[in-house]
Amino acid sequence: MPTDLFIGGAYRSAAHNARFPVIEPATERELAQVAIAAEQDVADAVEAARVAADSGPWPAMNAEARARILNRMADGIERRAKELGTLEARDVGKPVSECVNHDIARAAKNIRFFAAAAEAWTQEASFSDAKFLGADLKLMSVTARSPLGVGAIIIPWNSPLMLATWNLGPCLATGNTCVLKPSELAPLTSLALGEIAAEAGLPPGVLNVITGLGATGAALVNHPDVDAIAFTGGVGTGRSVMAAASGSLKRVTLELGGKSPNLVFSDADLKRSAAGVARSIFRSQGQSCVAGSRLLIDRRIADEFLALLLEQVSKIRIGDPLDAATEYGPLISASHRERVHAFVTEAVAAGATLLCGGSVPSKPERGYYYLPTILDNIDEKSRAVCEEIFGPVLTVQRFDDEEDAIAKANATRFGLSAYIWTTRIERALRVANRLKAGMVWVNSFFLRDLRTPFGGARQSGLGRQGGRYSLEFWTEPRMICMTYGEDSHG
Ligand code: NDP
C-alpha cells in the first residue's frame, strides 16, 4: 500500500517527512501513516506536471496512442479490483461489494470511456463568404483543440477512485498532465493509482498524486503554474477554490454538495418507490453528493408510503464493510458522526418526530456507525431540511398538489439532483422541466449514460462533466480561418 507522494513517476517521502494517520472507520484503528505534502512538495509536483506538459511526449501523442496507455491503466485497475475495492472499503467504510462492483469497476470504465471519447471526438468546419482587400473570398473556419497544460484535480473522501478517474480520465485523454490531491480522510486508492499508471507506461510527470491536509489543496490551487482546476467537494471549500483560481484566471469546474428532493406522487408504484427512496438516501450511509435527502410525499399517500419505507429501512444489512453481505457501513469519522447527530438532536428538540434511527446501533461495537434516520413533522426552515448533512438522514415533508411539490422541491439553495416517482409520463416530464436541478431521475437513482452532463445548478456547482462537456473543459479551442476562392499567386 503506497503511502508516499507520487511525483515525476516515482514515490518519495515529503520534504519534512511529515505524516498523518489514516483511520479505518469500521475499526477506529490506524490504517496507515500518509505523507503530508508541504509547499515545496506541491511545487515539485506542479513542476513535474509542467515539464511533462511543455516538453514531454504526452501532449504531442495522438489520441489513439494516449488511449492505448490509458486502457492499460484501466486494465491495471480491473486486475487489482478486489485489492483496490478492499482498500477503499477499509479507507472509506463503504461496503466492499459496493466498492468492488461499483466504484472500482466505474474507475476503470471512466478511464476507458474518456480514452475512447477523446479518440472519437471530431470538430466541424464552418463555411462562409467575406470580402477582404477588395476581393470576394470563401472562408473555411475550423476549431482546433489543444490541451490546457497542467490540471489540479481535488477530490473528496466519499468515492475516491471513482471521482479521481472521472476527472483525470478526460484530463489525460485530451493531452493534459495533472496533480491529483485526494482527501486526507481517504487517500489510499488514489496513491495506488501512481503504481498502476507507471506499470501502464504513462510517461513520468503526467500523473502526480500528492496527499496532505486542506493546506496542501490550497497550495495546489494557488500555484501559478496550474492552468485548470477540477474541484469536487463542499460548497464552502468550492468558494475558496474559486477565489484562489481568480488570482491567475485559472479555468475552474466545481462539483459541490446537494440537498436533493425525492418527489413521490400518489400515482407512483409505492413499493418500488419506497425501495428507490431508501437506496437514494441510505446508499453509502448518505455520504453521497446526490443523496435524495428530502422526501416530499403527496399528503394522501403519506402514511402508506412511510410504512413501506420503514419496512425497507428495517431490511438494510448494517455491518462490517469487509463482509460481502453488508449494505451499510460506518460514517467516515467520529467528528462527522457527531456533526450528523447534532442535526438530528436539534431537529428533535425543535419538535420533529423521529420515525427511525437517530442513534448509534448497539452492533457492531466499534466503528463510527449511525443508524438510518428519518425525521417527520419537521420545520421546513430547520437546518436539517436546508443544509447538506452528508449523512444517513432523511427529512419528510408533505405536499398538496403538483404545484406545491415543485415549490417545495425548489425551496433550496442547492440544485444538484432530484428524483421523481410517478407512473404518469406527462407528469414526469412536466415536473422534470420545472425542477431547478442539474440532473433529474424518474423512477430510478443514479443510473446514467456517461455521455450526458453531470453537475449541479445554483450552489451545487459550476460547469458540467461527462462526455463532450469534460473534453471541452480540458481543452482550449482555437479558431483557424482559411480563405480560398482567389488564388493568392495570381
Ligand atoms: P471538502 O470540501 O471538505 O474537501 C474536498 C477536498 O478539498 C479535499 O481533498 C480537501 O482536502 C480539499 N481542500 C480542503 N480545503 C481546501 C482548500 N482551501 N483549497 C483546496 N482544496 C481544499 O469536502 P469533503 O471531502 O468533506 O466532501 C464532502 C463534500 O463533497 C460534500 O459537500 C459532497 O456533496 C461533495 N461532493 C460532491 C460531488 C459532486 O460530484 N457534486 C461528489 C462527491 C462529493 P482535505 O480533506 O485534506 O481537507
Coordinates of C-alpha atoms and ligand atoms in Angstrom, one line a residue:
M1 CA 0.0 0.0 0.0
P2 CA 1.8 3.2 -1.2
T3 CA 1.8 6.0 1.5
D4 CA 4.3 8.4 -0.1
L5 CA 3.8 11.1 -2.7
F6 CA 3.9 10.1 -6.3
I7 CA 5.8 12.8 -8.2
G8 CA 7.6 12.6 -11.6
G9 CA 6.8 8.9 -12.0
A10 CA 8.2 7.7 -8.6
Y11 CA 7.2 7.6 -4.9
R12 CA 9.1 9.7 -2.4
S13 CA 8.5 11.0 1.1
A14 CA 7.5 14.6 1.8
A15 CA 10.1 17.3 2.2
H16 CA 9.9 17.4 6.0
N17 CA 8.9 13.8 6.3
A18 CA 5.7 14.8 8.0
R19 CA 2.8 12.3 8.1
F20 CA -0.8 12.0 9.2
P21 CA -2.7 9.0 10.4
V22 CA -5.5 7.5 8.2
I23 CA -8.1 5.9 10.5
E24 CA -10.2 2.9 9.4
P25 CA -13.8 4.0 10.1
A26 CA -15.1 0.5 10.9
T27 CA -12.4 -0.3 13.5
E28 CA -11.4 3.2 14.7
R29 CA -7.8 1.9 14.3
E30 CA -4.9 3.5 12.3
L31 CA -4.7 2.1 8.8
A32 CA -1.7 3.9 7.5
Q33 CA 0.6 6.9 8.0
V34 CA 0.5 9.0 4.9
A35 CA 2.9 11.8 3.7
I36 CA 1.8 15.4 4.1
A37 CA 3.0 17.4 1.1
A38 CA 4.5 20.7 2.2
E39 CA 4.5 23.7 -0.1
Q40 CA 7.8 22.6 -1.6
D41 CA 6.4 19.1 -2.5
V42 CA 3.3 20.8 -4.1
A43 CA 5.7 22.9 -6.1
D44 CA 7.7 19.8 -7.1
A45 CA 4.6 18.0 -8.2
V46 CA 3.4 21.0 -10.3
E47 CA 6.9 21.4 -11.8
A48 CA 6.9 17.7 -12.8
A49 CA 3.5 18.1 -14.4
R50 CA 4.6 21.4 -16.1
V51 CA 7.7 19.7 -17.6
A52 CA 5.6 16.8 -18.9
A53 CA 3.1 19.2 -20.3
D54 CA 5.6 21.5 -22.0
S55 CA 8.3 19.2 -23.2
G56 CA 7.2 15.6 -22.6
P57 CA 5.8 13.2 -25.1
W58 CA 2.2 13.1 -23.8
P59 CA 0.6 16.2 -25.3
A60 CA 2.2 15.5 -28.6
M61 CA 0.8 12.0 -28.9
N62 CA -2.3 11.4 -30.8
A63 CA -5.5 10.4 -29.0
E64 CA -5.1 6.8 -30.2
A65 CA -1.6 6.4 -28.7
R66 CA -2.8 8.0 -25.4
A67 CA -5.8 5.7 -25.4
R68 CA -3.6 2.7 -25.6
I69 CA -1.8 3.7 -22.4
L70 CA -4.9 4.8 -20.6
N71 CA -6.6 1.5 -21.5
R72 CA -3.7 -0.3 -19.9
M73 CA -4.3 1.8 -16.8
A74 CA -7.9 0.6 -16.8
D75 CA -6.7 -3.0 -17.2
G76 CA -4.5 -2.5 -14.2
I77 CA -7.4 -1.2 -12.1
E78 CA -9.5 -4.2 -13.2
R79 CA -6.8 -6.7 -12.5
R80 CA -6.5 -5.3 -9.0
A81 CA -10.2 -4.6 -8.5
K82 CA -10.5 -6.8 -5.4
E83 CA -7.5 -5.4 -3.7
L84 CA -8.4 -1.8 -4.5
G85 CA -12.0 -2.4 -3.5
T86 CA -11.0 -3.9 -0.2
L87 CA -8.6 -1.0 0.4
E88 CA -11.3 1.6 -0.4
A89 CA -13.8 -0.3 1.9
R90 CA -11.3 0.0 4.7
D91 CA -10.4 3.6 4.0
V92 CA -13.9 4.9 3.5
G93 CA -16.1 2.4 5.4
K94 CA -18.2 1.7 2.4
P95 CA -19.4 -1.9 1.9
V96 CA -16.8 -3.9 -0.1
S97 CA -19.4 -5.2 -2.5
E98 CA -20.3 -1.6 -3.5
C99 CA -16.6 -0.7 -3.7
V100 CA -15.6 -3.6 -5.9
N101 CA -18.7 -3.9 -8.1
H102 CA -19.5 -0.3 -8.5
D103 CA -16.8 2.2 -7.6
I104 CA -13.7 0.4 -8.7
A105 CA -15.5 -1.0 -11.8
R106 CA -16.6 2.6 -12.6
A107 CA -13.0 3.8 -12.1
A108 CA -11.8 1.5 -14.9
K109 CA -14.8 2.4 -17.0
N110 CA -14.2 6.2 -16.6
I111 CA -10.7 5.9 -18.0
R112 CA -11.8 3.7 -20.9
F113 CA -14.8 5.9 -21.6
F114 CA -12.8 9.1 -21.9
A115 CA -9.9 7.5 -23.8
A116 CA -12.4 6.3 -26.4
A117 CA -14.4 9.6 -26.3
A118 CA -11.2 11.7 -27.0
E119 CA -10.3 9.4 -29.8
A120 CA -13.7 9.7 -31.4
W121 CA -14.0 13.4 -30.9
T122 CA -14.3 15.3 -34.2
Q123 CA -14.5 19.0 -34.9
E124 CA -16.7 20.6 -37.6
A125 CA -15.7 23.2 -40.1
S126 CA -18.0 26.2 -41.0
F127 CA -18.1 27.6 -44.5
S128 CA -19.0 31.3 -45.3
D129 CA -18.2 34.2 -47.5
A130 CA -16.4 37.5 -46.8
K131 CA -14.8 40.5 -48.6
F132 CA -11.1 41.3 -47.8
L133 CA -8.9 43.9 -49.5
G134 CA -11.5 44.3 -52.3
A135 CA -11.6 40.6 -53.1
D136 CA -14.5 38.2 -52.6
L137 CA -13.3 35.3 -50.5
K138 CA -14.6 32.0 -49.3
L139 CA -13.9 31.2 -45.7
M140 CA -13.4 27.8 -44.0
S141 CA -13.2 28.2 -40.3
V142 CA -12.2 25.2 -38.2
T143 CA -11.9 24.6 -34.5
A144 CA -8.6 23.1 -33.3
R145 CA -8.3 22.0 -29.7
S146 CA -5.2 21.9 -27.6
P147 CA -4.7 20.6 -24.1
L148 CA -4.7 23.3 -21.4
G149 CA -1.5 22.2 -19.7
V150 CA -1.4 21.3 -16.0
G151 CA -4.6 20.3 -14.2
A152 CA -5.2 20.3 -10.5
I153 CA -7.7 17.6 -9.5
I154 CA -9.1 17.8 -6.0
I155 CA -11.5 15.2 -4.7
P156 CA -13.4 14.4 -1.5
W157 CA -13.4 11.2 0.5
N158 CA -16.7 9.6 -0.3
S159 CA -15.8 7.8 -3.6
P160 CA -12.1 8.4 -4.1
L161 CA -11.1 6.3 -7.0
M162 CA -14.3 6.8 -8.9
L163 CA -14.1 10.6 -8.6
A164 CA -10.4 10.7 -9.3
T165 CA -10.7 8.8 -12.5
W166 CA -13.9 10.7 -13.5
N167 CA -11.7 13.8 -13.6
L168 CA -8.3 12.5 -14.6
G169 CA -9.8 10.4 -17.5
P170 CA -10.7 13.4 -19.6
C171 CA -7.8 15.5 -18.3
L172 CA -5.2 12.9 -19.5
A173 CA -7.1 11.7 -22.6
T174 CA -7.0 15.2 -24.0
G175 CA -3.3 15.5 -23.5
N176 CA -3.0 17.4 -20.2
T177 CA -0.9 16.4 -17.3
C178 CA -2.1 16.6 -13.7
V179 CA -1.6 16.8 -10.0
L180 CA -4.2 14.8 -8.1
K181 CA -5.0 15.6 -4.4
P182 CA -7.3 13.2 -2.6
S183 CA -8.9 13.9 0.8
E184 CA -6.8 13.4 3.9
L185 CA -9.7 11.1 5.1
A186 CA -9.4 8.5 2.3
P187 CA -6.2 8.9 0.2
L188 CA -5.0 5.3 -0.2
T189 CA -6.5 4.2 -3.5
S190 CA -5.5 7.4 -5.2
L191 CA -1.9 6.8 -4.1
A192 CA -2.1 3.3 -5.6
L193 CA -3.0 4.9 -8.9
G194 CA 0.6 6.1 -9.3
E195 CA 1.8 2.5 -9.3
I196 CA -0.9 1.5 -11.8
A197 CA 0.0 4.4 -14.1
A198 CA 3.7 3.6 -14.0
E199 CA 3.0 0.0 -14.9
A200 CA 0.8 1.0 -17.8
G201 CA 3.6 3.1 -19.3
L202 CA 2.2 6.6 -18.5
P203 CA 5.2 8.9 -19.0
P204 CA 6.7 10.3 -15.8
G205 CA 5.1 13.6 -14.6
V206 CA 1.8 13.1 -16.5
L207 CA 0.1 12.0 -13.3
N208 CA 1.3 13.1 -9.9
V209 CA -0.5 12.3 -6.6
I210 CA 0.0 14.4 -3.5
T211 CA -1.5 13.9 -0.1
G212 CA -1.9 16.2 2.8
L213 CA -4.4 18.3 4.6
G214 CA -6.5 21.2 3.4
A215 CA -3.4 23.4 3.2
T216 CA -1.9 21.1 0.6
G217 CA -5.0 21.6 -1.6
A218 CA -4.9 25.3 -1.0
A219 CA -1.2 25.4 -2.1
L220 CA -2.1 23.5 -5.2
V221 CA -4.9 25.7 -6.4
N222 CA -2.9 28.8 -5.6
H223 CA 0.1 27.6 -7.6
P224 CA 0.6 29.9 -10.6
D225 CA 1.7 27.1 -12.9
V226 CA -1.6 25.3 -12.6
D227 CA -3.8 26.0 -15.7
A228 CA -7.1 24.5 -14.6
I229 CA -8.8 23.2 -11.5
A230 CA -11.4 20.4 -11.3
F231 CA -12.7 20.5 -7.7
T232 CA -15.2 18.1 -6.1
G233 CA -16.1 18.8 -2.5
G234 CA -18.2 21.1 -0.3
V235 CA -19.7 24.4 -1.2
G236 CA -17.5 26.4 1.3
T237 CA -14.3 24.9 0.0
G238 CA -15.5 25.4 -3.5
R239 CA -15.9 29.1 -2.9
S240 CA -12.3 29.4 -1.6
V241 CA -11.0 27.4 -4.6
M242 CA -12.8 29.7 -7.0
A243 CA -11.4 32.7 -5.2
A244 CA -7.9 31.2 -5.5
A245 CA -8.4 30.5 -9.2
S246 CA -9.2 34.1 -9.8
G247 CA -5.6 35.1 -9.0
S248 CA -4.2 33.8 -12.2
L249 CA -7.6 33.3 -14.0
K250 CA -7.4 29.5 -14.0
R251 CA -10.2 27.7 -15.6
V252 CA -12.3 26.0 -12.9
T253 CA -15.1 23.5 -12.6
L254 CA -16.8 22.8 -9.3
E255 CA -18.8 19.8 -8.3
L256 CA -20.3 20.6 -5.0
G257 CA -22.9 19.4 -2.5
G258 CA -26.6 18.8 -2.7
K259 CA -29.9 18.6 -0.8
S260 CA -31.8 16.6 -3.4
P261 CA -35.6 16.1 -3.2
N262 CA -37.4 12.8 -3.7
L263 CA -40.9 13.6 -5.0
V264 CA -43.4 10.8 -4.5
F265 CA -46.7 11.3 -6.3
S266 CA -49.9 9.4 -5.5
D267 CA -49.8 7.5 -8.8
A268 CA -46.3 6.1 -8.1
D269 CA -45.6 2.4 -7.7
L270 CA -45.3 2.8 -4.0
K271 CA -43.4 -0.3 -3.1
R272 CA -40.8 0.2 -5.8
S273 CA -40.6 3.9 -5.0
A274 CA -40.0 3.1 -1.3
A275 CA -37.1 0.9 -2.2
G276 CA -35.8 3.5 -4.5
V277 CA -36.0 6.3 -2.0
A278 CA -34.3 4.2 0.7
R279 CA -31.5 3.4 -1.7
S280 CA -31.1 7.1 -2.8
I281 CA -30.6 8.3 0.8
F282 CA -29.0 5.4 2.6
R283 CA -26.6 4.1 0.0
S284 CA -23.1 4.9 1.2
Q285 CA -24.6 5.9 4.5
G286 CA -26.0 9.0 2.9
Q287 CA -22.5 10.2 2.2
S288 CA -23.2 10.9 -1.4
C289 CA -23.5 14.2 -3.2
V290 CA -26.6 13.0 -5.0
A291 CA -28.3 11.6 -1.8
G292 CA -32.1 12.1 -2.0
S293 CA -32.2 13.6 1.4
R294 CA -35.5 15.4 1.3
L295 CA -38.6 13.3 0.9
L296 CA -41.7 15.1 -0.5
I297 CA -44.8 13.0 -0.5
D298 CA -48.4 13.5 -1.7
R299 CA -50.3 14.0 1.6
R300 CA -52.9 11.4 0.6
I301 CA -50.5 8.5 0.4
A302 CA -48.1 9.7 3.1
D303 CA -48.9 7.1 5.8
E304 CA -49.0 4.2 3.4
F305 CA -45.7 5.3 1.8
L306 CA -43.9 5.9 5.1
A307 CA -44.9 2.4 6.3
L308 CA -43.4 0.9 3.2
L309 CA -40.3 3.0 3.6
L310 CA -39.8 1.9 7.2
E311 CA -40.1 -1.7 6.1
Q312 CA -37.3 -1.2 3.5
V313 CA -35.1 0.5 6.1
S314 CA -35.5 -2.3 8.6
K315 CA -34.1 -4.7 6.0
I316 CA -30.8 -2.8 5.4
R317 CA -27.9 -5.0 6.5
I318 CA -25.7 -3.0 8.7
G319 CA -22.2 -4.4 9.4
D320 CA -18.6 -4.8 8.7
P321 CA -17.7 -3.2 5.4
L322 CA -15.5 -6.1 4.5
D323 CA -18.4 -8.6 4.8
A324 CA -19.8 -9.2 1.3
A325 CA -23.3 -9.2 2.6
T326 CA -23.1 -5.8 4.3
E327 CA -25.1 -3.0 2.7
Y328 CA -24.4 -0.2 5.2
G329 CA -21.2 0.6 7.0
P330 CA -19.9 3.3 9.3
L331 CA -19.6 7.0 8.7
I332 CA -16.2 8.4 7.7
S333 CA -15.1 9.7 11.1
A334 CA -16.0 10.4 14.7
S335 CA -16.4 14.1 14.1
H336 CA -18.6 13.6 11.1
R337 CA -20.9 11.3 13.1
E338 CA -21.1 14.0 15.8
R339 CA -22.0 16.6 13.2
V340 CA -24.7 14.3 11.7
H341 CA -26.1 13.6 15.2
A342 CA -26.2 17.3 16.0
F343 CA -28.5 17.9 13.1
V344 CA -30.8 15.2 14.4
T345 CA -30.9 16.2 18.0
E346 CA -31.5 19.9 17.1
A347 CA -34.5 18.9 14.9
V348 CA -36.0 16.6 17.5
A349 CA -35.6 19.3 20.2
A350 CA -37.5 21.6 17.9
G351 CA -40.4 19.2 17.6
A352 CA -39.6 16.8 14.7
T353 CA -40.7 13.2 15.1
L354 CA -38.0 10.5 14.8
L355 CA -39.5 7.7 12.7
C356 CA -36.3 5.6 12.9
G357 CA -32.7 5.8 13.8
G358 CA -31.3 8.9 15.5
S359 CA -28.6 7.0 17.4
V360 CA -25.6 4.7 17.3
P361 CA -26.5 1.0 16.8
S362 CA -25.6 -1.5 19.6
K363 CA -23.7 -3.6 17.0
P364 CA -21.1 -3.5 15.6
E365 CA -19.5 -2.4 18.8
R366 CA -16.6 -0.5 17.2
G367 CA -16.7 1.9 14.3
Y368 CA -18.4 5.2 13.5
Y369 CA -21.8 3.7 12.8
Y370 CA -25.0 5.7 12.8
L371 CA -28.5 4.3 12.1
P372 CA -30.5 5.2 9.0
T373 CA -32.6 8.1 10.3
I374 CA -36.0 9.5 9.2
L375 CA -37.3 12.8 10.6
D376 CA -41.0 13.6 10.1
N377 CA -43.1 16.7 11.1
I378 CA -40.1 18.9 10.7
D379 CA -39.9 22.6 10.4
E380 CA -39.3 23.4 6.7
K381 CA -36.9 26.2 7.7
S382 CA -34.8 23.9 10.0
R383 CA -31.1 23.3 9.4
A384 CA -31.8 19.6 8.8
V385 CA -34.1 20.5 5.8
C386 CA -32.0 23.3 4.5
E387 CA -28.3 22.2 4.9
E388 CA -26.4 19.3 3.4
I389 CA -25.9 16.8 6.2
F390 CA -24.0 14.3 4.1
G391 CA -25.1 11.5 6.3
P392 CA -28.0 9.0 6.6
V393 CA -30.8 11.4 7.5
L394 CA -34.0 11.8 5.5
T395 CA -36.4 14.6 6.3
V396 CA -40.1 14.2 5.4
Q397 CA -42.5 16.9 4.1
R398 CA -45.9 16.5 2.6
F399 CA -47.3 18.3 -0.5
D400 CA -50.9 19.1 -1.6
D401 CA -50.6 19.1 -5.3
E402 CA -48.0 19.2 -8.2
E403 CA -47.5 23.0 -7.8
D404 CA -46.8 22.7 -4.1
A405 CA -44.4 19.7 -4.7
I406 CA -42.4 21.8 -7.2
A407 CA -42.3 24.8 -5.0
K408 CA -41.1 22.7 -2.0
A409 CA -38.5 20.9 -4.2
N410 CA -37.1 24.2 -5.4
A411 CA -37.0 25.8 -2.0
T412 CA -33.3 25.2 -1.6
R413 CA -30.0 27.0 -2.5
F414 CA -28.7 23.7 -3.9
G415 CA -29.5 22.2 -7.3
L416 CA -27.6 19.0 -7.9
S417 CA -30.2 16.3 -8.5
A418 CA -33.9 15.4 -8.0
Y419 CA -35.9 12.2 -8.1
I420 CA -39.5 11.9 -9.4
W421 CA -41.5 8.8 -8.6
T422 CA -44.7 8.6 -10.7
T423 CA -46.2 6.3 -13.3
R424 CA -47.5 9.2 -15.4
I425 CA -45.1 10.2 -18.2
E426 CA -46.8 13.6 -18.7
R427 CA -46.3 14.4 -15.0
A428 CA -42.7 13.2 -15.1
L429 CA -41.8 15.5 -17.9
R430 CA -43.9 18.4 -16.7
V431 CA -42.2 18.3 -13.3
A432 CA -38.7 17.4 -14.5
N433 CA -38.7 20.6 -16.7
R434 CA -39.5 22.8 -13.7
L435 CA -37.1 21.5 -11.2
K436 CA -34.0 23.6 -10.5
A437 CA -31.6 20.8 -10.6
G438 CA -28.8 19.7 -12.9
M439 CA -29.9 16.1 -13.0
V440 CA -33.4 14.6 -12.7
W441 CA -34.1 10.9 -12.4
V442 CA -37.5 9.5 -13.0
N443 CA -38.3 6.2 -11.1
S444 CA -34.6 5.5 -10.6
F445 CA -31.5 6.6 -8.8
F446 CA -28.0 7.3 -10.1
L447 CA -28.3 5.3 -13.4
R448 CA -26.8 7.3 -16.2
D449 CA -25.1 7.4 -19.6
L450 CA -21.6 8.8 -19.2
R451 CA -22.1 11.0 -22.3
T452 CA -24.7 13.2 -20.5
P453 CA -23.9 16.3 -18.4
F454 CA -23.2 15.6 -14.8
G455 CA -23.3 18.5 -12.4
G456 CA -25.4 20.9 -10.4
A457 CA -27.3 24.2 -10.7
R458 CA -27.2 27.0 -8.2
Q459 CA -24.8 26.4 -5.2
S460 CA -24.2 22.8 -6.3
G461 CA -21.6 23.7 -8.8
L462 CA -20.2 25.3 -11.8
G463 CA -19.9 23.6 -15.2
R464 CA -20.7 20.1 -16.2
Q465 CA -18.7 16.9 -16.5
G466 CA -19.3 13.8 -18.7
G467 CA -18.8 13.1 -22.5
R468 CA -18.0 16.2 -24.5
Y469 CA -18.6 18.5 -21.5
S470 CA -15.4 17.2 -19.9
L471 CA -13.5 17.1 -23.2
E472 CA -14.4 20.8 -23.8
F473 CA -13.4 21.8 -20.2
W474 CA -10.0 20.2 -20.6
T475 CA -9.1 21.8 -24.0
E476 CA -8.5 25.2 -25.4
P477 CA -10.5 25.8 -28.6
R478 CA -8.6 27.7 -31.3
M479 CA -10.3 29.1 -34.3
I480 CA -8.3 28.8 -37.5
C481 CA -9.8 30.6 -40.5
M482 CA -8.6 29.7 -44.0
T483 CA -9.6 31.7 -47.1
Y484 CA -9.9 30.5 -50.6
G485 CA -11.7 31.4 -53.8
E486 CA -9.0 33.6 -55.2
D487 CA -5.5 32.2 -56.0
S488 CA -3.1 34.4 -54.0
H489 CA -0.4 33.6 -56.5
G490 CA -2.4 35.3 -59.3
Ligands
NDP1 P1 -14.3 19.3 1.4 O1 -14.7 20.5 0.6 O2 -14.0 19.4 2.8 O3 -12.9 18.7 0.8 C1 -12.8 18.4 -0.6 C2 -11.3 18.3 -1.0 O4 -10.8 19.7 -0.9 C3 -10.4 17.5 -0.1 O5 -9.4 16.9 -0.8 C4 -9.8 18.6 0.9 O6 -8.6 18.2 1.5 C5 -9.6 19.7 -0.1 N1 -9.5 21.0 0.5 C6 -9.8 21.4 1.7 N2 -9.5 22.8 1.8 C7 -9.1 23.2 0.6 C8 -8.6 24.4 0.1 N3 -8.7 25.5 0.8 N4 -8.2 24.5 -1.2 C9 -8.2 23.4 -1.9 N5 -8.6 22.2 -1.5 C10 -9.0 22.1 -0.2 O7 -15.3 18.2 1.1 P2 -15.4 16.7 1.8 O8 -14.1 16.0 1.5 O9 -15.9 16.8 3.2 O10 -16.5 16.0 0.8 C11 -17.9 16.2 1.0 C12 -18.5 17.2 0.1 O11 -18.2 16.8 -1.3 C13 -20.0 17.2 0.2 O12 -20.4 18.5 0.2 C14 -20.4 16.5 -1.1 O13 -21.7 16.8 -1.5 C15 -19.4 16.9 -2.1 N6 -19.3 16.0 -3.2 C16 -19.7 16.5 -4.5 C17 -19.8 15.6 -5.6 C18 -20.3 16.1 -6.9 O14 -20.0 15.5 -7.9 N7 -21.0 17.2 -7.0 C19 -19.4 14.2 -5.4 C20 -18.9 13.8 -4.1 C21 -18.9 14.7 -3.1 P3 -8.7 17.6 3.0 O15 -9.7 16.5 3.0 O16 -7.3 17.0 3.1 O17 -9.0 18.8 3.8

